[in-house]
Amino acid sequence: MGKYVYQFEEGKKEMKNLLGGKGANLAEMTNIGLPVPPGFTITTEACKYFFENNEQITDELEKEILKNIAKIEKKTGKKFGNSKNPLLVSVRSGAPVSMPGMMDTILNLGLNDDSIKGMAKLTNNPRLVYDSYRRLIQMFGDVVMKVPKEEFDNILESIKKREGFKSDIELNVDHLKEIISEYKRIFKKFSGIDFPQEPKVQLLMAVNAVFKSWQNPRAISYRNISKIPHDLGTAVNIQTMVFGNMGDNSATGVMFTRNPSTGEKKLYGEFLINAQGEDVVAGIRTPQHIDEMKNVLPENYNDLKKISNTLESHYKDMQDIEFTIENGKTFILQTRTGKRTAEAAVNIAVDMVNEGLIDKKTAIMRIDPKAIEQLLHPIFDSKELEKSKVIAKGLAASPGAATGRVYFTSVDAVGAAKKGERVILVRKETSPEDIDGMAKAEGFLTSRGGMTSHAAVVARQMGKCCIAGCGDIEVEEHNNRFIAGEEIIKEGDYISLDGNTGKVYKGKIKTTIPGLSGNFNTLLEWTDNFRRLGVWANADKAADAKKALDFGAEGIGLCRTEHMFFDDERINYVRRMIIAKDTNERIKALDKLFTFQKDDFKSLFETMKDKPVIIRLLDPPLHEFLPQDEKGIKELSKELNVDFSKLKYTVEKLKEFNPMLGHRGCRLGITYPEIYEMQTKAIIAAAVEVKRGKDVDVKPEIMIPLVGIDKEIKEIRDRVTEIADTIISESGIRLKYKVGTMIEVPRASLVADKIAEYADFFSFGTNDLTQMTFGFSRDDAGKFLTIYRENGILEEDPFTTIDENGVGKLVKMGVELGRSVKPDIVVGICGEHGGDPKSIELCNRIGLNYVSCSPYRVPVARLAAAQAAIMEDIEIEN
Amino acid sequence: MGKYVYQFEEGKKEMKNLLGGKGANLAEMTNIGLPVPPGFTITTEACKYFFENNEQITDELEKEILKNIAKIEKKTGKKFGNSKNPLLVSVRSGAPVSMPGMMDTILNLGLNDDSIKGMAKLTNNPRLVYDSYRRLIQMFGDVVMKVPKEEFDNILESIKKREGFKSDIELNVDHLKEIISEYKRIFKKFSGIDFPQEPKVQLLMAVNAVFKSWQNPRAISYRNISKIPHDLGTAVNIQTMVFGNMGDNSATGVMFTRNPSTGEKKLYGEFLINAQGEDVVAGIRTPQHIDEMKNVLPENYNDLKKISNTLESHYKDMQDIEFTIENGKTFILQTRTGKRTAEAAVNIAVDMVNEGLIDKKTAIMRIDPKAIEQLLHPIFDSKELEKSKVIAKGLAASPGAATGRVYFTSVDAVGAAKKGERVILVRKETSPEDIDGMAKAEGFLTSRGGMTSHAAVVARQMGKCCIAGCGDIEVEEHNNRFIAGEEIIKEGDYISLDGNTGKVYKGKIKTTIPGLSGNFNTLLEWTDNFRRLGVWANADKAADAKKALDFGAEGIGLCRTEHMFFDDERINYVRRMIIAKDTNERIKALDKLFTFQKDDFKSLFETMKDKPVIIRLLDPPLHEFLPQDEKGIKELSKELNVDFSKLKYTVEKLKEFNPMLGHRGCRLGITYPEIYEMQTKAIIAAAVEVKRGKDVDVKPEIMIPLVGIDKEIKEIRDRVTEIADTIISESGIRLKYKVGTMIEVPRASLVADKIAEYADFFSFGTNDLTQMTFGFSRDDAGKFLTIYRENGILEEDPFTTIDENGVGKLVKMGVELGRSVKPDIVVGICGEHGGDPKSIELCNRIGLNYVSCSPYRVPVARLAAAQAAIMEDIEIEN
């Protein structure tokens, strides 16, 4: 027989398979000199041997266990069953792979009718000791002898009832003694034996039970689900109990090695003098701040500071520590990596690099990209938040917090904002017509639509808070109110939106903007040294572009020109263009729009200077620009002075059954060539003017949307280059420009080699590509996608994270086919996925040149891109 | 120098490259003993040599040409320029590849001021001879000397004007002499030389000009477009002119070796005594039927019969022949494969196999699959058709001819049909709600929708005539009329639809059903020996299934269960199911539907016996079953006795932005499992009852629509098999069934390996797959697809013929991935493409197991499948 038992000193963290996770960790802490209560681990090999041996603890194993108990007795000066200074231990399972809550634990093993008396004196807290004994009998009965738990509970309840007590803490020592006696009776009744008074018997029986728990049904099914092998076995950890309730030089507490909320390098935590962990949980006494310990237990405070340094330099990260002080001696019961806020994560990572604890790669890998988005948006004051009432919950579509008065139309929102009110725009669903109201609102709440609905996309782009698809509310736009359960919220009432949780609150809540530390910028600069993906931004206007530049964007990956069409002074020219009865009339209206568009592009180019700016030609179907209801059509017919019935006929004719798959994108460019001609002129003329006026090397790139057939791009490209080259040669300015396409129709990926012949760049529009690849309309899919997620049919929302097996396969195919004919073609992504870390990882793996996302996600993308590159390097090394 | 000139006897049809197409054909006819007027061909090599030699005819070539003229003079006894019996020839270009109308021809070369007199005597028709001479000068002037044509025309016109003539035939010999004199003047004015009187000079100049015409701009651009190499060169054919107008033992005519309309083996054609081809064109005299020739020119008739046999046994096909009889001698001027009707094509092919002329493969390859669809549908009486007025033209969406009174709603159509009227249903667009009216109508006319719109699909399935997407008409349903240009067609007016041409006629036209010859069945039976693809049918009801069986279907590839939901007595149960407020209410309504569905399936199984029947579970979004307008909702609320506003709310909630990409297919199966449970029960219970009652080995196959994610099919399959296995085991009947899926979402093809794990079969739904792969909504794409076709952006309508590069790639990928994990998986196609010959060819190449199409296309598919297999074998052999 080999060695089946290891004192903590004999192990280390690499011995997880033999000692289990917990055992290896206790060994590691012991060996780096931490004051861990002495103990030992019975190995997983012993467990396997136990099962091979008819579930018997052999004599040899028994001897080895008892020999190790004797070692602990020697170390601690305590003795099993001794009535003066008894040794009490905990018995805990600990498998090589974490199986939380799947197996059993017994505390205070070693208590019996004798030792209990000694403990009562030692702790000077007989009530606690008797309560511990009661618990031991119950735990032991349950875990070892399978005595039904409810039998013990019934006794406790009946005595509490008799005395008229509401809570356990009202029980005094006499009550507890009565309970113990009753518990022993129950124990015997169900197990057939007396509660064992001999600690060694208790111990062996407990070890036996913990081994057996490896095969209990809960554990087996957990392993099945988590695909953990069934033959690993569990180790058993036997550890001396320590007590923080032995008097005023005893205490218990938890602490972080740094402030988990700010990252400040200073102990952070709380403790209770003369108490056990349970007292903290029970909430009878209020714990003190760890700083107080300097005054009351200065030596222990120094111990903890030293321990904190030791742990950080060993584990290279901020630690979350449980400690107990027993009679002036400091013990560490557990240490683990501490949870922290995004702000703290950034500060700690950068500080640790500066302290020489970790390198930059490690710092970058430590930050959750999703979490840092929080740093860029307002948050609620936490105290006010606690007091506020949640009236509904929807999809957390765009992060941040917003408070304001409710308005139900874009016009009303604009009006209220002009009066200086803070506005929340509430609608069933937003459309491009709402853009003015959205620009003025603090946040949006919609009852329909998903994570990539219009409201959600615009919100993320504007950096505003949005809760979408909030089925809990019923919006009655005609009544200027919405109903959320029993609450009726009228126009002008205050509500607050938490875009991080999707919760809608009644009333006002104060918001604050978290400080952007210098560390944050430092970290982002580091990422630029590691990432291979460029990070560009989707921005339609100069203000957005400015924001994107501030966040580190290296170009504009998507400027949606149609967003420029909705301004008050422009929309009617757009409409005149659409209802034009011939090409001449259409060109007249387009001439007006040309001036507007040229100015827009000039300010974009001036902002972006020598960085590339990809401008997408008109994409949405024309009916999106026209009113759809009788009333709107009537008003417009008056405004434009056109015949109502003709206008109505035009509106009717433009209606589509499936606008998503309809007459839009380059299909418009081919059927109404004059629209793209105007846009091309505006782009190139603007670029020429900026280059001439400011001597800036502007880089306009024209993107043709929705191409699925090579001849589509060929025909449009021919026209675009003809117009552009004419303007450039007439100007006498040397200007380079590119012409490329969106890859957003599945067919485009399938024939990307043919399309690449006419494209200088590809930009994957993964929103539409996802819609068409799955056959999911993003506006309608909410109904079943929720159920799909709940049933596990889809693990992730494909509109949030690229579906690697389907959509990702098309992206990969598109890139490979495109590069097969044009190896240098620039390939990026400009869908909403461009800001999603997991999707960025995929883009890095596929080998795209850049990702483009909304300005507020640029920092997220820079970080995620760096992490993806670092991870890939690590994988290549291994 | 080699040999540059070949007498017809020296060539053969394989010498196309050297002699050109026409020359090789004349040689071939000469060599098989046909009486072809003697002549020779100057080779393409001579043409190349001509261009290498500064566009000069060398002395050697000149000598060789003249030597060959001498040979002809000897053969014919005629002499160039002889005033008694002059030799006249035609000079024609003839390239190796046909370039119709691209190059020039000169007739009657050899006429001059002398020979014209001899000819006048010989023909006894001086007017014709002088006219020929006039034409020669004009043709020669134009082709050889580039004299502007209009100069000649002016002279002709001015003399006609002077004389007050309307047409050329009023000119007498004296007028023609005057014209000839004027023509000669013009000729000299523009060319600087007199019109050459020496025939040899005429000939050499003509050859020179024909060679040069190879490089004229028309010819060059034709070659560029048709991708014909520019260095092939053209040959020149010199052939003796023969004259059918030399008296009563002369004649001219055309004939087919068999009747091109019925296929009957009997000469078919017409002739004119003492006439030239031009006389037939001028329409002065009415030609006689070829049978008459037996009486007037019995020997020549016998010649023609013999020639007909010779040609058929040489070319192995029915021939279309031009002949001339000159002084009792029969000459063949041209022979080519004769055009024929579908009926004739079938009869000729089968007869020729029986005659031992061709083998079965050749017979099969001879028939155009698209054409034979005509044989199964009514056609218009051709005389009545000629007199009828076309008032509009739309897409020829389903073949056949229909005549009837116009009705604008399903209800009105049903009412009129009950009164015994023949009905044409006219709507903007049909929907499943119109199904009753469609069943009663003779044909449908819609102003919107394309080749795969609802109306088109249903029409093809029902074998009815349909014209869809007829933008020429404006349907005013509320006024019960439609407008087509200046015509207003009111309810009850007669119109006629030609589903083969897309033409809409005003008024009634008689229709007939072409007889289905036994030959047709014979031919189809032959196809079954060659094809590798199975041919199944799409059929929802027993009557359709019966039709499909009659046409040779080997199974049902698609039964759309939703079509069973629209019957009057059922639709309200469907609606109750949809608006049910909880699962219990829904199950109650479903129980009623169960009985209906079970009966439907029983009759399907009884009809199909031991052939497989694939039944698709419910596919369309639920809102398709509910009324969408206020009025309809109100009526329904009364009928079902439910609250109007609640019903309206349900209708509103079910509305979708893009129903094509919405809550349908298996998404319904997952969110409302009870629907698929009911359908599964109905299918399996029906199968059990039929198997028990009739002892038939029924083969139910359950198809899950719109799967895009493996877990979708897994979840539904689990439920389906659980229910099915329970019913089967309780019944005590041994019944095998399959569960498979449609592959119609692009993602399904991309992850077909994962889906195949849970599928016994794949059926490609290429309609939806095309919609999603291109991002084309079939209901909306008409607007731009027409322009795409016109501009050549798309060569074919992807809804008619599978887009090989895009959609085809996905199909191929799906098949390969599916078979990679399940080599025996049965793979078919059930979209509209299943009946399209070109798509069937692709399906054969990809290696599908079967195609499924509407019953009326089953014969088309059998034939196309056989042709595809034969073609593939030929390619493999080569």
mmCIF file with all atom_site columns, C-alpha atoms in Angstrom, chain A residues 473-572:
data_model
loop_
_atom_site.group_PDB
_atom_site.id
_atom_site.type_symbol
_atom_site.label_atom_id
_atom_site.label_alt_id
_atom_site.label_comp_id
_atom_site.label_asym_id
_atom_site.label_entity_id
_atom_site.label_seq_id
_atom_site.pdbx_PDB_ins_code
_atom_site.Cartn_x
_atom_site.Cartn_y
_atom_site.Cartn_z
_atom_site.occupancy
_atom_site.B_iso_or_equiv
_atom_site.pdbx_formal_charge
_atom_site.auth_seq_id
_atom_site.auth_comp_id
_atom_site.auth_asym_id
_atom_site.auth_atom_id
_atom_site.pdbx_PDB_model_num
ATOM 1   C CA . ILE A 1 473 ? -45.388 47.309 -20.740 1.00 0.00 ? 473 ILE A CA 1
ATOM 2   C CA . GLU A 1 474 ? -48.282 48.109 -23.020 1.00 0.00 ? 474 GLU A CA 1
ATOM 3   C CA . VAL A 1 475 ? -47.715 51.355 -24.885 1.00 0.00 ? 475 VAL A CA 1
ATOM 4   C CA . GLU A 1 476 ? -50.892 53.279 -25.671 1.00 0.00 ? 476 GLU A CA 1
ATOM 5   C CA . GLU A 1 477 ? -49.474 55.951 -27.925 1.00 0.00 ? 477 GLU A CA 1
ATOM 6   C CA . HIS A 1 478 ? -52.936 57.355 -28.694 1.00 0.00 ? 478 HIS A CA 1
ATOM 7   C CA . ASN A 1 479 ? -53.642 57.771 -24.971 1.00 0.00 ? 479 ASN A CA 1
ATOM 8   C CA . ASN A 1 480 ? -50.176 59.180 -24.285 1.00 0.00 ? 480 ASN A CA 1
ATOM 9   C CA . ARG A 1 481 ? -49.518 56.608 -21.599 1.00 0.00 ? 481 ARG A CA 1
ATOM 10  C CA . PHE A 1 482 ? -48.132 53.188 -20.928 1.00 0.00 ? 482 PHE A CA 1
ATOM 11  C CA . ILE A 1 483 ? -49.276 50.469 -18.599 1.00 0.00 ? 483 ILE A CA 1
ATOM 12  C CA . ALA A 1 484 ? -46.881 48.319 -16.602 1.00 0.00 ? 484 ALA A CA 1
ATOM 13  C CA . GLY A 1 485 ? -48.780 45.860 -14.454 1.00 0.00 ? 485 GLY A CA 1
ATOM 14  C CA . GLU A 1 486 ? -50.810 48.022 -12.116 1.00 0.00 ? 486 GLU A CA 1
ATOM 15  C CA . GLU A 1 487 ? -48.865 51.192 -12.838 1.00 0.00 ? 487 GLU A CA 1
ATOM 16  C CA . ILE A 1 488 ? -50.100 53.691 -15.395 1.00 0.00 ? 488 ILE A CA 1
ATOM 17  C CA . ILE A 1 489 ? -47.354 56.054 -16.538 1.00 0.00 ? 489 ILE A CA 1
ATOM 18  C CA . LYS A 1 490 ? -48.604 59.169 -18.283 1.00 0.00 ? 490 LYS A CA 1
ATOM 19  C CA . GLU A 1 491 ? -46.852 61.686 -20.498 1.00 0.00 ? 491 GLU A CA 1
ATOM 20  C CA . GLY A 1 492 ? -44.597 63.874 -18.358 1.00 0.00 ? 492 GLY A CA 1
ATOM 21  C CA . ASP A 1 493 ? -44.214 61.327 -15.520 1.00 0.00 ? 493 ASP A CA 1
ATOM 22  C CA . TYR A 1 494 ? -40.685 60.502 -14.437 1.00 0.00 ? 494 TYR A CA 1
ATOM 23  C CA . ILE A 1 495 ? -39.186 57.064 -15.025 1.00 0.00 ? 495 ILE A CA 1
ATOM 24  C CA . SER A 1 496 ? -35.616 55.760 -14.923 1.00 0.00 ? 496 SER A CA 1
ATOM 25  C CA . LEU A 1 497 ? -33.999 53.163 -17.154 1.00 0.00 ? 497 LEU A CA 1
ATOM 26  C CA . ASP A 1 498 ? -31.075 50.928 -16.257 1.00 0.00 ? 498 ASP A CA 1
ATOM 27  C CA . GLY A 1 499 ? -29.562 49.870 -19.543 1.00 0.00 ? 499 GLY A CA 1
ATOM 28  C CA . ASN A 1 500 ? -27.211 47.441 -17.804 1.00 0.00 ? 500 ASN A CA 1
ATOM 29  C CA . THR A 1 501 ? -29.991 45.351 -16.262 1.00 0.00 ? 501 THR A CA 1
ATOM 30  C CA . GLY A 1 502 ? -33.021 46.152 -18.437 1.00 0.00 ? 502 GLY A CA 1
ATOM 31  C CA . LYS A 1 503 ? -34.971 47.336 -15.387 1.00 0.00 ? 503 LYS A CA 1
ATOM 32  C CA . VAL A 1 504 ? -37.480 50.184 -15.629 1.00 0.00 ? 504 VAL A CA 1
ATOM 33  C CA . TYR A 1 505 ? -37.964 52.198 -12.410 1.00 0.00 ? 505 TYR A CA 1
ATOM 34  C CA . LYS A 1 506 ? -40.786 54.491 -11.444 1.00 0.00 ? 506 LYS A CA 1
ATOM 35  C CA . GLY A 1 507 ? -39.707 58.051 -10.664 1.00 0.00 ? 507 GLY A CA 1
ATOM 36  C CA . LYS A 1 508 ? -36.429 59.960 -10.718 1.00 0.00 ? 508 LYS A CA 1
ATOM 37  C CA . ILE A 1 509 ? -33.066 58.446 -9.752  1.00 0.00 ? 509 ILE A CA 1
ATOM 38  C CA . LYS A 1 510 ? -29.853 60.476 -9.521  1.00 0.00 ? 510 LYS A CA 1
ATOM 39  C CA . THR A 1 511 ? -27.183 59.472 -12.057 1.00 0.00 ? 511 THR A CA 1
ATOM 40  C CA . THR A 1 512 ? -23.416 59.929 -11.984 1.00 0.00 ? 512 THR A CA 1
ATOM 41  C CA . ILE A 1 513 ? -20.739 59.399 -14.604 1.00 0.00 ? 513 ILE A CA 1
ATOM 42  C CA . PRO A 1 514 ? -17.918 57.199 -13.303 1.00 0.00 ? 514 PRO A CA 1
ATOM 43  C CA . GLY A 1 515 ? -14.539 58.850 -13.559 1.00 0.00 ? 515 GLY A CA 1
ATOM 44  C CA . LEU A 1 516 ? -12.358 57.783 -16.494 1.00 0.00 ? 516 LEU A CA 1
ATOM 45  C CA . SER A 1 517 ? -9.038  57.143 -14.814 1.00 0.00 ? 517 SER A CA 1
ATOM 46  C CA . GLY A 1 518 ? -5.745  57.721 -16.532 1.00 0.00 ? 518 GLY A CA 1
ATOM 47  C CA . ASN A 1 519 ? -5.148  54.021 -15.984 1.00 0.00 ? 519 ASN A CA 1
ATOM 48  C CA . PHE A 1 520 ? -7.944  53.240 -18.373 1.00 0.00 ? 520 PHE A CA 1
ATOM 49  C CA . ASN A 1 521 ? -6.241  55.123 -21.162 1.00 0.00 ? 521 ASN A CA 1
ATOM 50  C CA . THR A 1 522 ? -2.918  53.529 -20.313 1.00 0.00 ? 522 THR A CA 1
ATOM 51  C CA . LEU A 1 523 ? -4.422  50.071 -20.553 1.00 0.00 ? 523 LEU A CA 1
ATOM 52  C CA . LEU A 1 524 ? -6.066  50.840 -23.899 1.00 0.00 ? 524 LEU A CA 1
ATOM 53  C CA . GLU A 1 525 ? -2.772  52.129 -25.270 1.00 0.00 ? 525 GLU A CA 1
ATOM 54  C CA . TRP A 1 526 ? -1.142  48.867 -24.266 1.00 0.00 ? 526 TRP A CA 1
ATOM 55  C CA . THR A 1 527 ? -3.788  46.917 -26.192 1.00 0.00 ? 527 THR A CA 1
ATOM 56  C CA . ASP A 1 528 ? -2.722  48.666 -29.392 1.00 0.00 ? 528 ASP A CA 1
ATOM 57  C CA . ASN A 1 529 ? 0.669   46.950 -29.176 1.00 0.00 ? 529 ASN A CA 1
ATOM 58  C CA . PHE A 1 530 ? -0.845  43.511 -29.173 1.00 0.00 ? 530 PHE A CA 1
ATOM 59  C CA . ARG A 1 531 ? -3.921  43.512 -31.356 1.00 0.00 ? 531 ARG A CA 1
ATOM 60  C CA . ARG A 1 532 ? -3.809  42.617 -35.029 1.00 0.00 ? 532 ARG A CA 1
ATOM 61  C CA . LEU A 1 533 ? -7.349  43.775 -35.825 1.00 0.00 ? 533 LEU A CA 1
ATOM 62  C CA . GLY A 1 534 ? -7.906  47.429 -36.630 1.00 0.00 ? 534 GLY A CA 1
ATOM 63  C CA . VAL A 1 535 ? -10.729 49.054 -34.683 1.00 0.00 ? 535 VAL A CA 1
ATOM 64  C CA . TRP A 1 536 ? -12.939 51.409 -36.660 1.00 0.00 ? 536 TRP A CA 1
ATOM 65  C CA . ALA A 1 537 ? -16.246 52.993 -35.754 1.00 0.00 ? 537 ALA A CA 1
ATOM 66  C CA . ASN A 1 538 ? -19.719 53.243 -37.230 1.00 0.00 ? 538 ASN A CA 1
ATOM 67  C CA . ALA A 1 539 ? -20.596 56.951 -37.298 1.00 0.00 ? 539 ALA A CA 1
ATOM 68  C CA . ASP A 1 540 ? -22.922 58.996 -39.452 1.00 0.00 ? 540 ASP A CA 1
ATOM 69  C CA . LYS A 1 541 ? -22.099 62.508 -38.349 1.00 0.00 ? 541 LYS A CA 1
ATOM 70  C CA . ALA A 1 542 ? -19.038 64.505 -37.423 1.00 0.00 ? 542 ALA A CA 1
ATOM 71  C CA . ALA A 1 543 ? -19.990 64.573 -33.741 1.00 0.00 ? 543 ALA A CA 1
ATOM 72  C CA . ASP A 1 544 ? -20.101 60.775 -33.595 1.00 0.00 ? 544 ASP A CA 1
ATOM 73  C CA . ALA A 1 545 ? -16.866 60.576 -35.528 1.00 0.00 ? 545 ALA A CA 1
ATOM 74  C CA . LYS A 1 546 ? -15.203 62.919 -33.024 1.00 0.00 ? 546 LYS A CA 1
ATOM 75  C CA . LYS A 1 547 ? -16.332 60.716 -30.158 1.00 0.00 ? 547 LYS A CA 1
ATOM 76  C CA . ALA A 1 548 ? -15.024 57.645 -31.966 1.00 0.00 ? 548 ALA A CA 1
ATOM 77  C CA . LEU A 1 549 ? -11.632 59.298 -32.496 1.00 0.00 ? 549 LEU A CA 1
ATOM 78  C CA . ASP A 1 550 ? -11.452 60.164 -28.789 1.00 0.00 ? 550 ASP A CA 1
ATOM 79  C CA . PHE A 1 551 ? -11.991 56.489 -28.011 1.00 0.00 ? 551 PHE A CA 1
ATOM 80  C CA . GLY A 1 552 ? -9.210  55.509 -30.421 1.00 0.00 ? 552 GLY A CA 1
ATOM 81  C CA . ALA A 1 553 ? -11.018 54.613 -33.647 1.00 0.00 ? 553 ALA A CA 1
ATOM 82  C CA . GLU A 1 554 ? -8.736  54.260 -36.662 1.00 0.00 ? 554 GLU A CA 1
ATOM 83  C CA . GLY A 1 555 ? -11.341 54.927 -39.316 1.00 0.00 ? 555 GLY A CA 1
ATOM 84  C CA . ILE A 1 556 ? -15.059 55.042 -40.075 1.00 0.00 ? 556 ILE A CA 1
ATOM 85  C CA . GLY A 1 557 ? -16.210 51.576 -41.081 1.00 0.00 ? 557 GLY A CA 1
ATOM 86  C CA . LEU A 1 558 ? -19.795 52.540 -41.778 1.00 0.00 ? 558 LEU A CA 1
ATOM 87  C CA . CYS A 1 559 ? -21.447 55.893 -42.400 1.00 0.00 ? 559 CYS A CA 1
ATOM 88  C CA . ARG A 1 560 ? -25.130 55.296 -43.113 1.00 0.00 ? 560 ARG A CA 1
ATOM 89  C CA . THR A 1 561 ? -26.113 58.026 -45.521 1.00 0.00 ? 561 THR A CA 1
ATOM 90  C CA . GLU A 1 562 ? -29.825 57.481 -45.073 1.00 0.00 ? 562 GLU A CA 1
ATOM 91  C CA . HIS A 1 563 ? -29.568 58.851 -41.541 1.00 0.00 ? 563 HIS A CA 1
ATOM 92  C CA . MET A 1 564 ? -28.784 62.182 -43.155 1.00 0.00 ? 564 MET A CA 1
ATOM 93  C CA . PHE A 1 565 ? -32.077 62.065 -45.035 1.00 0.00 ? 565 PHE A CA 1
ATOM 94  C CA . PHE A 1 566 ? -34.391 62.465 -42.075 1.00 0.00 ? 566 PHE A CA 1
ATOM 95  C CA . ASP A 1 567 ? -33.562 66.002 -40.995 1.00 0.00 ? 567 ASP A CA 1
ATOM 96  C CA . ASP A 1 568 ? -36.571 68.295 -41.031 1.00 0.00 ? 568 ASP A CA 1
ATOM 97  C CA . GLU A 1 569 ? -35.267 70.471 -43.827 1.00 0.00 ? 569 GLU A CA 1
ATOM 98  C CA . ARG A 1 570 ? -34.310 67.498 -45.998 1.00 0.00 ? 570 ARG A CA 1
ATOM 99  C CA . ILE A 1 571 ? -36.984 64.857 -45.645 1.00 0.00 ? 571 ILE A CA 1
ATOM 100 C CA . ASN A 1 572 ? -39.393 66.560 -48.031 1.00 0.00 ? 572 ASN A CA 1
#
